[in-house]
Amino acid sequence: NAGVMQNPRHLVRRRGQEARLRCSPMKGHSHVYWYRQLPEEGLKFMVYLQKENIIDESGMPKERFSAEFPKEGPSILRIQQVVRGDSAAYFCASSPPTGSRSPLHFGNGTRLTVT
Amino acid sequence: QKEVEQNSGPLSVPEGAIASLNCTYSDRGSQSFFWYRQYSGKSPELIMSIYSNGDKEDGRFTAQLNKASQYVSLLIRDSQPSDSATYLCAVRIGNEKLTFGTGTRLTIIP
């Protein structure tokens, strides 16, 4: 019974490169959320997606960041032209489409380091 | 005013005592409330969820909700060193995103 799968676990990028983070939700879950966590800080919401649809992207930076959740395959968080400030842990979470009482189940995260 | 506020701690509690973690939220439309535990370098894991005013108990954990005061708390009885972690309060309005507090770092002293 696989949980939320994120890969890679660790990602090192040089400034200016692109980072692609992948997330496969739990079986039966159709809602995906991305959060960012800086060291010693809380979880900051970035984006909420359903299959082929962005529901809420109010937490996404206006530039360089994008997210998708295609009909087939994992959700992708893409960061273009990374800068040192993008270094953080990025967590994906999923939930079933059953309303507000559904908790989020988190993956193990991707630790992005920009050198 | 932050949407979800928690005392960042650190909160130190002797082993075997009760640890009390508090959280306030600003939006009266909030409907669902969750407590997550996060060990250093790990992902958040769900401990408790609560939706109605009052107490909800699960083993050594009790969640308390007071919607009139916009307050939710987590009590940990018989605290163990393995309870040392950061505890995140999360709030949800309808089917929207979970909004997290910054977390309270709890240390259980043997």
mmCIF file of C-alpha atoms in Angstrom, chain A residues 31 33 35 37 40-45 48 56 58 91 95 98-109 111, chain B residues 31-32 34 36 38 41-46 49 51-52 88 92-103 105:
data_model
loop_
_atom_site.group_PDB
_atom_site.id
_atom_site.type_symbol
_atom_site.label_atom_id
_atom_site.label_comp_id
_atom_site.label_asym_id
_atom_site.label_seq_id
_atom_site.Cartn_x
_atom_site.Cartn_y
_atom_site.Cartn_z
ATOM 1 C CA HIS A 31 -5.794 15.892 -5.116
ATOM 2 C CA TYR A 33 -0.653 19.776 -2.836
ATOM 3 C CA TYR A 35 4.437 22.833 0.161
ATOM 4 C CA GLN A 37 9.707 24.335 4.033
ATOM 5 C CA GLU A 40 13.463 25.913 11.074
ATOM 6 C CA GLU A 41 10.293 27.244 9.442
ATOM 7 C CA GLY A 42 6.765 25.994 8.905
ATOM 8 C CA LEU A 43 5.166 24.581 5.798
ATOM 9 C CA LYS A 44 4.265 27.190 3.211
ATOM 10 C CA PHE A 45 1.514 26.316 0.753
ATOM 11 C CA TYR A 48 -3.160 22.658 -5.115
ATOM 12 C CA ASP A 56 -5.251 27.139 -6.170
ATOM 13 C CA SER A 58 -1.946 31.459 -4.589
ATOM 14 C CA PHE A 91 6.823 18.331 0.247
ATOM 15 C CA SER A 95 -5.882 13.554 -0.333
ATOM 16 C CA THR A 98 -14.043 13.471 -0.181
ATOM 17 C CA GLY A 99 -14.315 16.898 1.313
ATOM 18 C CA SER A 100 -12.838 19.042 4.031
ATOM 19 C CA ARG A 101 -12.386 16.248 6.553
ATOM 20 C CA SER A 102 -9.792 14.472 4.473
ATOM 21 C CA PRO A 103 -6.331 14.964 5.962
ATOM 22 C CA LEU A 104 -3.299 15.368 3.772
ATOM 23 C CA HIS A 105 -0.799 12.533 3.548
ATOM 24 C CA PHE A 106 2.747 13.680 2.932
ATOM 25 C CA GLY A 107 5.556 12.214 0.920
ATOM 26 C CA ASN A 108 9.135 12.101 2.188
ATOM 27 C CA GLY A 109 9.996 15.332 0.433
ATOM 28 C CA ARG A 111 15.583 18.397 -0.494
ATOM 29 C CA GLN B 31 -13.999 23.652 9.561
ATOM 30 C CA SER B 32 -11.312 21.023 9.990
ATOM 31 C CA PHE B 34 -5.314 18.698 12.258
ATOM 32 C CA TYR B 36 0.914 16.787 12.579
ATOM 33 C CA GLN B 38 7.451 16.282 12.293
ATOM 34 C CA GLY B 41 14.644 16.035 8.627
ATOM 35 C CA LYS B 42 11.469 14.015 8.128
ATOM 36 C CA SER B 43 8.052 14.637 6.647
ATOM 37 C CA PRO B 44 4.954 15.596 8.652
ATOM 38 C CA GLU B 45 2.801 12.729 9.872
ATOM 39 C CA LEU B 46 -0.811 13.036 10.939
ATOM 40 C CA SER B 49 -7.950 15.418 13.406
ATOM 41 C CA TYR B 51 -13.978 18.803 13.547
ATOM 42 C CA SER B 52 -16.418 19.485 16.392
ATOM 43 C CA LEU B 88 2.291 21.478 13.460
ATOM 44 C CA ARG B 92 -8.821 23.942 6.608
ATOM 45 C CA ILE B 93 -11.753 25.907 5.228
ATOM 46 C CA GLY B 94 -14.058 23.779 3.110
ATOM 47 C CA ASN B 95 -12.151 21.874 0.478
ATOM 48 C CA GLU B 96 -9.327 24.360 0.340
ATOM 49 C CA LYS B 97 -5.675 23.935 1.196
ATOM 50 C CA LEU B 98 -4.413 23.167 4.679
ATOM 51 C CA THR B 99 -2.857 26.230 6.288
ATOM 52 C CA PHE B 100 -0.120 25.392 8.764
ATOM 53 C CA GLY B 101 1.231 27.182 11.776
ATOM 54 C CA THR B 102 4.973 27.525 12.151
ATOM 55 C CA GLY B 103 5.056 24.654 14.640
ATOM 56 C CA ARG B 105 9.248 22.399 19.052
#
